[in-house]
PDB file of C-alpha atoms in Angstrom:
ATOM      1  CA  MET A 248       2.122   8.538   4.671  1.00  0.00           C
ATOM      2  CA  ILE A 249       0.644   5.163   3.714  1.00  0.00           C
ATOM      3  CA  HIS A 250       0.619   2.176   6.070  1.00  0.00           C
ATOM      4  CA  THR A 251      -0.584  -1.278   5.058  1.00  0.00           C
ATOM      5  CA  VAL A 252      -2.465  -3.009   7.851  1.00  0.00           C
ATOM      6  CA  LYS A 253      -4.340  -6.270   8.078  1.00  0.00           C
ATOM      7  CA  SER A 254      -6.368  -5.945  11.266  1.00  0.00           C
ATOM      8  CA  ILE A 255      -8.574  -3.561  13.188  1.00  0.00           C
ATOM      9  CA  PRO A 256      -6.096  -3.323  16.115  1.00  0.00           C
ATOM     10  CA  GLU A 257      -3.436  -2.135  13.640  1.00  0.00           C
ATOM     11  CA  ILE A 258      -5.829   0.563  12.365  1.00  0.00           C
ATOM     12  CA  GLU A 259      -6.603   1.587  15.943  1.00  0.00           C
ATOM     13  CA  ARG A 260      -2.882   1.923  16.748  1.00  0.00           C
ATOM     14  CA  LEU A 261      -2.370   4.197  13.737  1.00  0.00           C
ATOM     15  CA  MET A 262      -5.402   6.299  14.638  1.00  0.00           C
ATOM     16  CA  GLU A 263      -4.087   6.674  18.190  1.00  0.00           C
ATOM     17  CA  LYS A 264      -0.708   7.720  16.816  1.00  0.00           C
ATOM     18  CA  GLY A 265      -2.416  10.303  14.585  1.00  0.00           C
ATOM     19  CA  ALA A 266      -4.522  11.567  17.482  1.00  0.00           C
ATOM     20  CA  GLY A 267      -1.317  11.985  19.484  1.00  0.00           C
ATOM     21  CA  ASN A 268       0.075  14.225  16.739  1.00  0.00           C
ATOM     22  CA  ARG A 269      -2.937  16.547  16.831  1.00  0.00           C
ATOM     23  CA  LYS A 270      -2.378  19.913  18.427  1.00  0.00           C
ATOM     24  CA  VAL A 271      -4.841  20.891  21.150  1.00  0.00           C
ATOM     25  CA  GLY A 272      -4.954  23.853  23.477  1.00  0.00           C
ATOM     26  CA  GLU A 273      -7.173  25.328  26.138  1.00  0.00           C
ATOM     27  CA  THR A 274      -9.553  28.215  25.488  1.00  0.00           C
ATOM     28  CA  ALA A 275     -12.298  29.739  27.619  1.00  0.00           C
ATOM     29  CA  MET A 276     -14.817  27.597  25.715  1.00  0.00           C
ATOM     30  CA  ASN A 277     -13.002  24.266  25.507  1.00  0.00           C
ATOM     31  CA  LYS A 278     -10.262  22.707  27.629  1.00  0.00           C
ATOM     32  CA  ASP A 279      -9.068  20.490  24.740  1.00  0.00           C
ATOM     33  CA  SER A 280      -9.731  22.718  21.745  1.00  0.00           C
ATOM     34  CA  SER A 281      -8.462  21.251  18.481  1.00  0.00           C
ATOM     35  CA  ARG A 282      -5.816  23.583  17.042  1.00  0.00           C
ATOM     36  CA  SER A 283      -5.229  21.607  13.851  1.00  0.00           C
ATOM     37  CA  HIS A 284      -7.031  19.754  11.089  1.00  0.00           C
ATOM     38  CA  SER A 285      -6.517  16.059  10.458  1.00  0.00           C
ATOM     39  CA  ILE A 286      -7.529  13.630   7.736  1.00  0.00           C
ATOM     40  CA  PHE A 287      -7.371   9.883   8.137  1.00  0.00           C
ATOM     41  CA  THR A 288      -8.103   7.884   4.972  1.00  0.00           C
ATOM     42  CA  ILE A 289      -8.783   4.169   5.069  1.00  0.00           C
ATOM     43  CA  TYR A 290      -8.665   2.142   1.852  1.00  0.00           C
ATOM     44  CA  ILE A 291     -10.368  -1.213   2.290  1.00  0.00           C
ATOM     45  CA  GLU A 292      -9.836  -4.083  -0.108  1.00  0.00           C
ATOM     46  CA  THR A 293     -11.036  -7.636   0.126  1.00  0.00           C
ATOM     47  CA  SER A 294     -11.029 -10.548  -2.268  1.00  0.00           C
ATOM     48  CA  CYS A 295     -12.957 -13.763  -2.521  1.00  0.00           C
ATOM     49  CA  LEU A 296     -13.749 -16.416  -5.068  1.00  0.00           C
ATOM     50  CA  ASP A 297     -17.107 -16.229  -6.829  1.00  0.00           C
ATOM     51  CA  GLU A 298     -19.249 -19.268  -7.629  1.00  0.00           C
ATOM     52  CA  LYS A 299     -17.191 -19.916 -10.798  1.00  0.00           C
ATOM     53  CA  GLY A 300     -13.882 -19.845  -8.916  1.00  0.00           C
ATOM     54  CA  ASN A 301     -12.845 -16.412 -10.224  1.00  0.00           C
ATOM     55  CA  GLN A 302     -11.260 -13.973  -7.832  1.00  0.00           C
ATOM     56  CA  ARG A 303     -13.517 -11.028  -7.070  1.00  0.00           C
ATOM     57  CA  ILE A 304     -12.040  -7.886  -5.505  1.00  0.00           C
ATOM     58  CA  THR A 305     -14.143  -5.326  -3.673  1.00  0.00           C
ATOM     59  CA  ALA A 306     -12.633  -2.004  -2.641  1.00  0.00           C
ATOM     60  CA  GLY A 307     -13.765   1.053  -0.731  1.00  0.00           C
ATOM     61  CA  LYS A 308     -12.419   4.275   0.707  1.00  0.00           C
ATOM     62  CA  LEU A 309     -13.353   5.972   3.981  1.00  0.00           C
ATOM     63  CA  ASN A 310     -12.222   9.514   4.846  1.00  0.00           C
ATOM     64  CA  LEU A 311     -12.347  10.605   8.483  1.00  0.00           C
ATOM     65  CA  VAL A 312     -11.928  14.372   8.768  1.00  0.00           C
ATOM     66  CA  ASP A 313     -11.516  16.414  11.950  1.00  0.00           C
ATOM     67  CA  LEU A 314     -11.460  20.150  11.357  1.00  0.00           C
ATOM     68  CA  ALA A 315     -10.522  22.617  14.037  1.00  0.00           C
ATOM     69  CA  GLY A 316     -13.602  24.728  14.731  1.00  0.00           C
ATOM     70  CA  SER A 317     -13.942  28.368  13.863  1.00  0.00           C
ATOM     71  CA  GLU A 318     -13.573  30.641  16.844  1.00  0.00           C
ATOM     72  CA  ARG A 319     -14.703  34.029  17.992  1.00  0.00           C
ATOM     73  CA  GLN A 320     -12.129  35.779  20.131  1.00  0.00           C
ATOM     74  CA  SER A 321     -14.839  37.341  22.261  1.00  0.00           C
ATOM     75  CA  LYS A 322     -16.032  33.884  23.334  1.00  0.00           C
ATOM     76  CA  THR A 323     -12.700  32.041  23.603  1.00  0.00           C
ATOM     77  CA  LYS A 324     -10.856  34.925  25.282  1.00  0.00           C
ATOM     78  CA  ALA A 325      -7.827  33.890  23.203  1.00  0.00           C
ATOM     79  CA  THR A 326      -4.718  36.054  23.400  1.00  0.00           C
ATOM     80  CA  GLY A 327      -1.124  35.784  22.190  1.00  0.00           C
ATOM     81  CA  GLU A 328      -0.262  32.513  20.444  1.00  0.00           C
ATOM     82  CA  ARG A 329      -3.773  31.129  20.968  1.00  0.00           C
ATOM     83  CA  LEU A 330      -5.212  34.174  19.152  1.00  0.00           C
ATOM     84  CA  LYS A 331      -2.751  33.729  16.270  1.00  0.00           C
ATOM     85  CA  GLU A 332      -3.757  30.064  16.027  1.00  0.00           C
ATOM     86  CA  ALA A 333      -7.432  31.024  15.977  1.00  0.00           C
ATOM     87  CA  GLN A 334      -6.835  33.508  13.167  1.00  0.00           C
ATOM     88  CA  LYS A 335      -5.027  30.855  11.111  1.00  0.00           C
ATOM     89  CA  ILE A 336      -7.759  28.292  11.844  1.00  0.00           C
ATOM     90  CA  ASN A 337     -10.458  30.727  10.723  1.00  0.00           C
ATOM     91  CA  LEU A 338      -8.494  31.631   7.584  1.00  0.00           C
ATOM     92  CA  SER A 339      -8.013  27.969   6.639  1.00  0.00           C
ATOM     93  CA  LEU A 340     -11.694  27.186   7.211  1.00  0.00           C
ATOM     94  CA  SER A 341     -12.655  30.166   5.061  1.00  0.00           C
ATOM     95  CA  ALA A 342     -10.369  28.909   2.272  1.00  0.00           C
ATOM     96  CA  LEU A 343     -11.894  25.439   2.550  1.00  0.00           C
ATOM     97  CA  GLY A 344     -15.370  26.982   2.319  1.00  0.00           C
ATOM     98  CA  ASN A 345     -14.333  28.816  -0.853  1.00  0.00           C
ATOM     99  CA  VAL A 346     -13.050  25.576  -2.392  1.00  0.00           C
ATOM    100  CA  ILE A 347     -16.259  23.721  -1.533  1.00  0.00           C
ATOM    101  CA  SER A 348     -18.386  26.570  -2.937  1.00  0.00           C
ATOM    102  CA  ALA A 349     -16.375  26.559  -6.163  1.00  0.00           C
ATOM    103  CA  LEU A 350     -16.802  22.799  -6.495  1.00  0.00           C
ATOM    104  CA  VAL A 351     -20.542  23.039  -5.885  1.00  0.00           C
ATOM    105  CA  ASP A 352     -20.883  25.884  -8.388  1.00  0.00           C
ATOM    106  CA  GLY A 353     -18.808  23.954 -10.946  1.00  0.00           C
ATOM    107  CA  LYS A 354     -16.075  26.564 -11.081  1.00  0.00           C
ATOM    108  CA  SER A 355     -12.423  25.683 -11.037  1.00  0.00           C
TER     109      SER A 355
END
């Protein structure tokens, strides 16, 4: 979902909304353990006039990534739904690692 904002407070409100959508749960290691991954991408664009009066546009992109951490059942003491979540988290992190390795190795 893309939102156009024009101020830092607007960005902060969207980040708070996104943080509110994150799933967290308690484990033996962490009271607020992240149970989901999230990506927040900020595209920044500004324009100004150069010394000749021509419009100059500068753009950038910032990716903020929060990955749920891998978990060992023996340390988290996870059972039931929490254990199923942990298994899915570990599987998704493993898949991400495979993608990154393939990109580094130049394979696709």
